[in-house]
XYZ file of N, CA and C in Angstrom:
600
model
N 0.420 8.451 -9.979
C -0.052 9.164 -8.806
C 1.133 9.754 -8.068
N 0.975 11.338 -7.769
C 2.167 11.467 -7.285
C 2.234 10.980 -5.656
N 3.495 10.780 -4.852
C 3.822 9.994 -3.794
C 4.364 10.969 -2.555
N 4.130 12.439 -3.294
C 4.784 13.499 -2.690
C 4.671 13.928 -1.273
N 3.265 13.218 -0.500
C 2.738 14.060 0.671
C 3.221 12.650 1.719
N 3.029 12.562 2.662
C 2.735 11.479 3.711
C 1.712 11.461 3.729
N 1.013 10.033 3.788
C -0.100 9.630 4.310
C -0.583 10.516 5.315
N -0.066 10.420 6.599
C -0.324 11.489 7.830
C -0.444 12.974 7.259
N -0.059 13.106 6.488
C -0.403 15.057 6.058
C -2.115 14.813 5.089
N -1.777 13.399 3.927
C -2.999 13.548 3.022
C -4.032 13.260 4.214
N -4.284 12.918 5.276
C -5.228 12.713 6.231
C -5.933 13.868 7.251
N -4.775 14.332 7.039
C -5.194 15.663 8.233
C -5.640 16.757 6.950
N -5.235 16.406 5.611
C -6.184 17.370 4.782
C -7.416 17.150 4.932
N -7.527 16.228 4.165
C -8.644 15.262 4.048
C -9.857 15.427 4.997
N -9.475 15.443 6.573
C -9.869 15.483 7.345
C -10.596 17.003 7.627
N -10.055 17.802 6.648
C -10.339 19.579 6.708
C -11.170 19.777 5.592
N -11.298 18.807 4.588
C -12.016 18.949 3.877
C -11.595 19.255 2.295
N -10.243 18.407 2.345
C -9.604 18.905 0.755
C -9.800 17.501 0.216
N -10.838 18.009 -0.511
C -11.125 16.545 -1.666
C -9.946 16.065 -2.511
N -9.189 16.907 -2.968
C -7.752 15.945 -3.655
C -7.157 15.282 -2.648
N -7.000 15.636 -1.511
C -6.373 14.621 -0.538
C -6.892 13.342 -0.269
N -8.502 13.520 -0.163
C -8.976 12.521 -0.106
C -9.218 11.818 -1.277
N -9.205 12.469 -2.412
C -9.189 11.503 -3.333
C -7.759 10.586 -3.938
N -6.882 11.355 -3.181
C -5.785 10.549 -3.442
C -5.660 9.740 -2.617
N -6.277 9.651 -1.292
C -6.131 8.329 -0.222
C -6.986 7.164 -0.449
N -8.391 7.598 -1.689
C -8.566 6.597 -1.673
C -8.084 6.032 -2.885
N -7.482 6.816 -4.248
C -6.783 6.283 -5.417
C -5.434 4.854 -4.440
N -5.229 5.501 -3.420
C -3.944 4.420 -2.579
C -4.388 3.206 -1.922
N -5.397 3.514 -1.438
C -5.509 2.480 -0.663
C -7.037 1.448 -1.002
N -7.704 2.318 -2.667
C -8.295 1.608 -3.150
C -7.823 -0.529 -3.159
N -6.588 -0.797 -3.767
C -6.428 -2.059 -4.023
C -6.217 -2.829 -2.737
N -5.981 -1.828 -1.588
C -5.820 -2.706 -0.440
C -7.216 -2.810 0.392
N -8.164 -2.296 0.238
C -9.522 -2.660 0.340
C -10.163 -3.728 -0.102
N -9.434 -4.021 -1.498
C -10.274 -4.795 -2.599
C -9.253 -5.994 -2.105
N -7.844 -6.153 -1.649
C -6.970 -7.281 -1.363
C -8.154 -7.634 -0.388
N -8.062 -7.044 0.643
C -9.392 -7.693 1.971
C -10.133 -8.293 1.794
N -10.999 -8.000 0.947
C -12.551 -8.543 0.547
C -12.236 -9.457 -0.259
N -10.808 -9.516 -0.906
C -10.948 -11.016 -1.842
C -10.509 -12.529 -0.926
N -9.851 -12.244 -0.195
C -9.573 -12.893 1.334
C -10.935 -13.376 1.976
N -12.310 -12.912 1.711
C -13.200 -13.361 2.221
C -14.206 -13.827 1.275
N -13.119 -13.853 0.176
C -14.096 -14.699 -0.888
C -15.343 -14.191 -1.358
N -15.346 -12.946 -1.232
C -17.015 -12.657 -1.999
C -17.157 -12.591 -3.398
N -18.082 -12.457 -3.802
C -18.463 -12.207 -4.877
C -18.814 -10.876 -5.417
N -18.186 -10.697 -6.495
C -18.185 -9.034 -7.387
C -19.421 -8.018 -6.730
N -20.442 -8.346 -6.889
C -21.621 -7.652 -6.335
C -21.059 -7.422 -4.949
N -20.997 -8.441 -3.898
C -20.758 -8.327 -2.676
C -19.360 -7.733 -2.429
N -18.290 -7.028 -3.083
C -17.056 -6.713 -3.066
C -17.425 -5.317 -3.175
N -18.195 -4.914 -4.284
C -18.509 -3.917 -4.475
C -19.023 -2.929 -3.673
N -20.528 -3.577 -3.002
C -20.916 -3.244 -1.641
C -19.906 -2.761 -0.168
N -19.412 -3.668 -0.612
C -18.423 -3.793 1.024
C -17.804 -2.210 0.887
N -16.706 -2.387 -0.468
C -15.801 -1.587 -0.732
C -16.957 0.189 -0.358
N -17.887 -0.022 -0.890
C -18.339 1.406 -0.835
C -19.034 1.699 0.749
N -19.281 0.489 0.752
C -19.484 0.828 2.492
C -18.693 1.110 3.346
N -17.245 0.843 3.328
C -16.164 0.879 3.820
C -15.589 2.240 3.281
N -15.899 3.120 2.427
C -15.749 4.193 2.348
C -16.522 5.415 2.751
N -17.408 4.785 2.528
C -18.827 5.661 3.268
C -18.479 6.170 4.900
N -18.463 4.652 5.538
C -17.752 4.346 7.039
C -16.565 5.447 7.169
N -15.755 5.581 6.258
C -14.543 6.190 6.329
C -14.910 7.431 6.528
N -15.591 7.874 5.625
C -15.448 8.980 5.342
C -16.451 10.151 6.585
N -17.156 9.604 7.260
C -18.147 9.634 7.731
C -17.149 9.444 10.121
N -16.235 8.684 9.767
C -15.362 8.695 11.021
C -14.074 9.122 11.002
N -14.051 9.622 9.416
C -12.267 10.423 9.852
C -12.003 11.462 10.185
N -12.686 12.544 10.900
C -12.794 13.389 11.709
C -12.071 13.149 12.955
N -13.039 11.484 13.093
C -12.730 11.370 14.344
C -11.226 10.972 14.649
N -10.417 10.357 13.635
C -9.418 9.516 13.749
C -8.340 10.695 14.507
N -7.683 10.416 15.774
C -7.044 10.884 16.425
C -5.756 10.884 16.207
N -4.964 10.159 15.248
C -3.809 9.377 14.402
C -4.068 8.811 13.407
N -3.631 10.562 12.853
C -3.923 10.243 10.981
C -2.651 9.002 10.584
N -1.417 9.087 11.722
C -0.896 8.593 11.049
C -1.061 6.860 11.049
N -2.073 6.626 11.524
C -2.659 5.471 11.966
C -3.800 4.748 10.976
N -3.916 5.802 10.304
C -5.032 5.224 9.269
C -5.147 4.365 8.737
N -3.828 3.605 7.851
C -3.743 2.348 7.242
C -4.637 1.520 8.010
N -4.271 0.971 8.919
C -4.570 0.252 10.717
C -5.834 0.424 10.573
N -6.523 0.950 10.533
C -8.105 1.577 11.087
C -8.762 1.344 9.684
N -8.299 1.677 8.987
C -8.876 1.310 7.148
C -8.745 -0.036 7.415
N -8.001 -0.994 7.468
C -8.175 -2.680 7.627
C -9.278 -2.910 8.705
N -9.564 -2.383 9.248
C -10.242 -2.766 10.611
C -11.544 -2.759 10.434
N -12.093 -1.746 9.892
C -12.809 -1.203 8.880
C -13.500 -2.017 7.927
N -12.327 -2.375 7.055
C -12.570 -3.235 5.839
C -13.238 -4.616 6.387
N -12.370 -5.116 7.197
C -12.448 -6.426 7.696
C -13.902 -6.479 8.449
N -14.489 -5.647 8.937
C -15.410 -5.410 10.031
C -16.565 -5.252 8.788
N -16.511 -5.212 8.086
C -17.650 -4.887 7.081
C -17.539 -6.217 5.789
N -16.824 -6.483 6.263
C -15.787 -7.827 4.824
C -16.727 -9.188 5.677
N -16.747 -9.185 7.171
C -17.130 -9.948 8.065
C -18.460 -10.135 7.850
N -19.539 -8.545 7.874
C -20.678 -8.564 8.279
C -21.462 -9.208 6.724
N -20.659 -8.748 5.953
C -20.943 -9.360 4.679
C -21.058 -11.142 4.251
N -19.817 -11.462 4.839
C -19.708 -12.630 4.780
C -21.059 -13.507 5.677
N -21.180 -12.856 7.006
C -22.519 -13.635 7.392
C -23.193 -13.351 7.084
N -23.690 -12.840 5.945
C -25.017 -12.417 5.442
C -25.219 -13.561 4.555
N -23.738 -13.754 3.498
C -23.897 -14.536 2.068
C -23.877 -15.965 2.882
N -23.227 -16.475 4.222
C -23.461 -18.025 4.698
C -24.611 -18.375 5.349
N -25.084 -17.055 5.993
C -26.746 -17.400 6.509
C -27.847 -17.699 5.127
N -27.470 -16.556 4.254
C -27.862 -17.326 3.083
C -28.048 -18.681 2.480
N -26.574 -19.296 2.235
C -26.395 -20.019 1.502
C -26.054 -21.272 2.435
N -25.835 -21.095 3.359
C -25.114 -22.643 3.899
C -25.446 -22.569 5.435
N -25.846 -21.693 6.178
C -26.619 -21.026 7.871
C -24.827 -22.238 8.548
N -23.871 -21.248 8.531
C -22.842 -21.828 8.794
C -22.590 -20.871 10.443
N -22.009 -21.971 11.239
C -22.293 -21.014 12.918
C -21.095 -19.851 13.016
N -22.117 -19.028 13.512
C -20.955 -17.730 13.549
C -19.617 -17.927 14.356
N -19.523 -18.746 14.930
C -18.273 -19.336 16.236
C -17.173 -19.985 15.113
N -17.460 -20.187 13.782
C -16.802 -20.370 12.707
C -16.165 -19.419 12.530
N -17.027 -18.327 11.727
C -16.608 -17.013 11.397
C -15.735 -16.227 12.285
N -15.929 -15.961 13.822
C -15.285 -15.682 14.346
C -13.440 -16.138 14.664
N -13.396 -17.317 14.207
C -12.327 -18.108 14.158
C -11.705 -17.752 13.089
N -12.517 -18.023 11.735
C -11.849 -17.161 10.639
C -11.583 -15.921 10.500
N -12.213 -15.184 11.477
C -12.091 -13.307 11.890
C -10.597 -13.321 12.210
N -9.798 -14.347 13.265
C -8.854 -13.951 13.447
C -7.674 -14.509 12.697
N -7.834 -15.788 12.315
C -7.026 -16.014 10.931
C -6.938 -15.005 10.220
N -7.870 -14.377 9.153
C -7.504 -13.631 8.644
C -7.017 -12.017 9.044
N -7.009 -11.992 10.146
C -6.432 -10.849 10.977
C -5.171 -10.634 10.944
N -4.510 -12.342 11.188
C -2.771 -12.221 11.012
C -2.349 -11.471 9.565
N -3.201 -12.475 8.642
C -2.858 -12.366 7.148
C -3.327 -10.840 6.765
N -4.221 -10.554 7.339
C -4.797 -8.624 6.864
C -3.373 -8.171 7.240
N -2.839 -8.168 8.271
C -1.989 -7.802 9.286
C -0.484 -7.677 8.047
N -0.584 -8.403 7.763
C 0.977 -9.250 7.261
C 1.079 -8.622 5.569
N -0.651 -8.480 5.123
C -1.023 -7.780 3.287
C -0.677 -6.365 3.734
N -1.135 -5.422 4.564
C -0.983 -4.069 5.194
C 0.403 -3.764 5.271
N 0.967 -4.664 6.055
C 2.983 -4.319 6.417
C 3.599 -4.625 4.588
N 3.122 -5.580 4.086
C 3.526 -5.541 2.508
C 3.221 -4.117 1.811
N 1.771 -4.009 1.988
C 1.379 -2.862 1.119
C 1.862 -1.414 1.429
N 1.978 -1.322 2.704
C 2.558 -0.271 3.580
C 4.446 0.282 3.050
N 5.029 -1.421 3.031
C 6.196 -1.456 2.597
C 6.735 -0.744 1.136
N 5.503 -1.073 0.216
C 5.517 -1.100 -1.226
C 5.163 0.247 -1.746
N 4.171 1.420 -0.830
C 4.032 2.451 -0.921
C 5.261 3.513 -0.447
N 5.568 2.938 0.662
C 7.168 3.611 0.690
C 7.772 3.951 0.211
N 8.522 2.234 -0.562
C 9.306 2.622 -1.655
C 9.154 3.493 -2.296
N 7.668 2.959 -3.091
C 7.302 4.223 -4.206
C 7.658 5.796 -4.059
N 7.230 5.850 -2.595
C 7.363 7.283 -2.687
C 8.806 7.857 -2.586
N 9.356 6.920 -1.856
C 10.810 7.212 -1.708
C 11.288 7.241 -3.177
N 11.215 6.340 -4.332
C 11.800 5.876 -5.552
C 11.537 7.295 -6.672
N 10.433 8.034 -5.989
C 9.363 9.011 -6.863
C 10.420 10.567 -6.727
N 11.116 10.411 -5.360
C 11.845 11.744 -5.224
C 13.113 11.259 -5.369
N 13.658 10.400 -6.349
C 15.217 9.912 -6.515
C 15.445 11.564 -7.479
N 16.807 11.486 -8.475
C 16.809 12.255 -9.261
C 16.557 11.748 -10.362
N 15.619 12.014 -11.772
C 15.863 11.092 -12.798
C 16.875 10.103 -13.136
N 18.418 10.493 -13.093
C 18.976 9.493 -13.678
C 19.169 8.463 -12.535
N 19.236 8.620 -11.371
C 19.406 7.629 -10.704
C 17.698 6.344 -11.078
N 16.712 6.953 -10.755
C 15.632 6.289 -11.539
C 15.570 5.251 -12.671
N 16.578 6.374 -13.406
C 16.458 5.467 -14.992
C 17.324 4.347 -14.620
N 18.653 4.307 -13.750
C 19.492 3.369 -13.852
C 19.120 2.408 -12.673
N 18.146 2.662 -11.671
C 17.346 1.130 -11.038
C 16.681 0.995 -11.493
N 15.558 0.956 -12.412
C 14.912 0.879 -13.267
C 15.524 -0.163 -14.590
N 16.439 0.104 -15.329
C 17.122 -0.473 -15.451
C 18.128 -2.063 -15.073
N 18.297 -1.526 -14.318
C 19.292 -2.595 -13.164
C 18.166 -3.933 -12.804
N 17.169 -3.182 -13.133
C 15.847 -3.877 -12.067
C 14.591 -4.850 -13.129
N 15.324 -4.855 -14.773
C 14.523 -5.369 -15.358
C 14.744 -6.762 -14.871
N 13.484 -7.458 -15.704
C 13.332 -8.559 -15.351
C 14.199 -9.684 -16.087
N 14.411 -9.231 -17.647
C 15.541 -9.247 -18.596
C 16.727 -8.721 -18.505
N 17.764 -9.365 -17.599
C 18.874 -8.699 -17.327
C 19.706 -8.066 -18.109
N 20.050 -6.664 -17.768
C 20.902 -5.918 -19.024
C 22.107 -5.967 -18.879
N 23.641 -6.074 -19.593
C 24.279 -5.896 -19.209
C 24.629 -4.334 -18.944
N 26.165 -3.987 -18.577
C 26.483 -2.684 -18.006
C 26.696 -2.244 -19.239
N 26.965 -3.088 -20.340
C 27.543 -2.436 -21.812
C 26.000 -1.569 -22.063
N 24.975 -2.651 -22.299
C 23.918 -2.047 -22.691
C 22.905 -0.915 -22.006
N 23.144 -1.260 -20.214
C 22.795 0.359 -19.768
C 23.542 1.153 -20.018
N 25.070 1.846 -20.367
C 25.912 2.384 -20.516
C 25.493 2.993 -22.026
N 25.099 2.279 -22.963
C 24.348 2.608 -24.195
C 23.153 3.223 -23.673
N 22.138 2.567 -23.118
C 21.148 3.143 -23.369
C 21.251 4.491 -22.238
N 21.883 4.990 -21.585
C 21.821 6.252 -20.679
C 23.133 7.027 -20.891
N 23.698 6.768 -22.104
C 24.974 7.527 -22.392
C 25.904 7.706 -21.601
N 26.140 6.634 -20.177
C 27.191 7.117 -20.227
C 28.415 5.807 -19.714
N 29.774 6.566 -18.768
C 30.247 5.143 -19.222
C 30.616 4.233 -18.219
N 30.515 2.981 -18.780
C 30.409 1.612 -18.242
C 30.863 1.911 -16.367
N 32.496 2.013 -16.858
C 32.836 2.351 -15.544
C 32.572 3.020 -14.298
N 31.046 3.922 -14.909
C 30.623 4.457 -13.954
C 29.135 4.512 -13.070
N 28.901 3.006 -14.100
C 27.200 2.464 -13.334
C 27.553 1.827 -11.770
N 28.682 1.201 -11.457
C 28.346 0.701 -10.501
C 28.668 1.746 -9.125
N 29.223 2.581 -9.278
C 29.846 3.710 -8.250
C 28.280 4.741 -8.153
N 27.646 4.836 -9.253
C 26.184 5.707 -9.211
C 25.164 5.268 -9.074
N 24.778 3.336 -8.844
C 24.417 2.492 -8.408
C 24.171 2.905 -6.892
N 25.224 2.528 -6.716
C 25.730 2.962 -4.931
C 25.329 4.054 -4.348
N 25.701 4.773 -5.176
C 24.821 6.295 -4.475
C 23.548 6.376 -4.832
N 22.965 5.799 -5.223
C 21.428 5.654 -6.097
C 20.843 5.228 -4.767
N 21.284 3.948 -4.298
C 20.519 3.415 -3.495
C 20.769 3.680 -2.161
N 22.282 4.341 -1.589
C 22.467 5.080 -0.659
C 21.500 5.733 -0.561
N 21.122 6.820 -1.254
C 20.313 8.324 -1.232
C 18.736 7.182 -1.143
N 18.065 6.303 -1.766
C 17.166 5.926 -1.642
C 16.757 5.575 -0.410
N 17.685 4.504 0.534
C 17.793 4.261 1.827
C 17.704 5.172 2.905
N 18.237 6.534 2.797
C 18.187 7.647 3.469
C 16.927 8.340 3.491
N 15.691 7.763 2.032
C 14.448 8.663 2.333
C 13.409 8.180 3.542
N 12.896 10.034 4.135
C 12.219 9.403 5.227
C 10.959 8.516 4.960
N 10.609 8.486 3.668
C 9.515 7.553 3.659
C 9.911 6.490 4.150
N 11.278 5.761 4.153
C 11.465 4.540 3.986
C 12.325 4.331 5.531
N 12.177 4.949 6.741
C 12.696 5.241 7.423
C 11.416 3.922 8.961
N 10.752 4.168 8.583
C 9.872 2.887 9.741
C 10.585 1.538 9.138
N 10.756 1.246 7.995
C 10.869 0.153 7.316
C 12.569 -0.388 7.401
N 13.918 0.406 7.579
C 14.953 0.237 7.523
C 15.735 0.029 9.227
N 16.734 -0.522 9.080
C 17.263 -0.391 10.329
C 17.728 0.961 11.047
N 18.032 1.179 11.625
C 18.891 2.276 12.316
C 19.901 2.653 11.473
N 20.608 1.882 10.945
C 21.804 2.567 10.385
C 21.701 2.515 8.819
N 20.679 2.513 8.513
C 19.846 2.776 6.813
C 20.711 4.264 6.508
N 19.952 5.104 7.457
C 20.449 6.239 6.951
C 21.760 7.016 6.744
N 22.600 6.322 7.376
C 23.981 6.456 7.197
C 24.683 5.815 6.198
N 24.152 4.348 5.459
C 24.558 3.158 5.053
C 25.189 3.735 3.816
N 26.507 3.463 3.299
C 27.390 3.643 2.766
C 27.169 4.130 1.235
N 28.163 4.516 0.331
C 27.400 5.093 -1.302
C 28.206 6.214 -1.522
N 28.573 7.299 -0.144
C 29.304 8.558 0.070
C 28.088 9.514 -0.463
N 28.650 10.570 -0.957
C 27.507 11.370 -1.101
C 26.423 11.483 -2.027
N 25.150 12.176 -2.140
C 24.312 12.545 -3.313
C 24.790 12.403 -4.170
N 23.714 11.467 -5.042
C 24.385 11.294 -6.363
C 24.185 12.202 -7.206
């Protein structure tokens, strides 16, 4: 999926009526819908429901949303608010458990929605930031980043070039990565300056 737009731009398409935008917001934020609802323990049928109701909901109030760039936020709220109404449906069912429960668990899992969102939020960043590197810098965190550690002999083989010069293009790899604005809510203040020297 490409990572090319901001959230805040695919929203204010979306919001005009460009179905690739919206279909790419929900290709994104499909698994963080489905993280929610597994947090409340439902069951496949009842996940299913939620999830499409929670898009329906969406799709149906993002007109209204006044801060596209706010959406993540409002998609959990959303989720959770429908993840909820679900859940007292399946305990009045099955177990007539008091809603003064649920409500208690509403805000437990509020921290934790709270805390999956700043992860998932974090992890889309990257991506997008990682998506506009230049290939070779790519290939060589990518690399750097297996799980099977390579040595420098063997990235140096496998990207032709030489040894002496992975760890200096390293540096600027992740300099230039640190500097993207995707990744700019997520870094300190002095991210964007942070050392490497220039474009790699």
């Amino acid at each position: 999926m490409a990572e090319d737009s901001t959230l805040a731009d695919l929203v204010v398409r979306a919001q005009k009526g460009d179905q690739d935008a919206w279909g790419r917001i929900v290709e994104r934020y499909a698994p963080f819908v489905w993280a929610i609802c597994n947090r409340y323990r439902l069951n496949r049928q009842d996940r299913d429901d939620v999830a499409q109701m929670v898009w329906l909901r969406t799709v149906e109030k993002l007109g209204s949303l006044q801060q596209p760039e706010a959406f993540a936020g409002w998609l959990a709220t959303v989720t959770q608010r429908e993840c909820l109404h679900a859940s007292r449906a399946v305990r009045r069912r099955e177990s007539n458990e008091h809603a003064l429960d649920l409500e208690r668990e509403m805000g437990d899992e509020s921290v934790m929605i709270g805390r999956e969102l700043e992860r998932f939020e974090r992890r889309a960043a990257l991506r997008a930031a990682f998506a506009q590197l230049p290939p070779h810098c790519r290939q060589l965190l990518l690399l750097l980043a297996q799980e099977q550690q390579l040595s420098y002999r063997e990235i140096a083989e496998r990207l032709c070039v030489s040894i002496g010069g992975i760890g200096p293009t390293r540096g600027r790899c992740l300099a230039r990565l640190r500097r993207s604005p995707h990744l700019k809510g997520f870094l300190g203040p002095a991210a964007g300056s942070a050392g490497g020297g220039g474009d790699a």
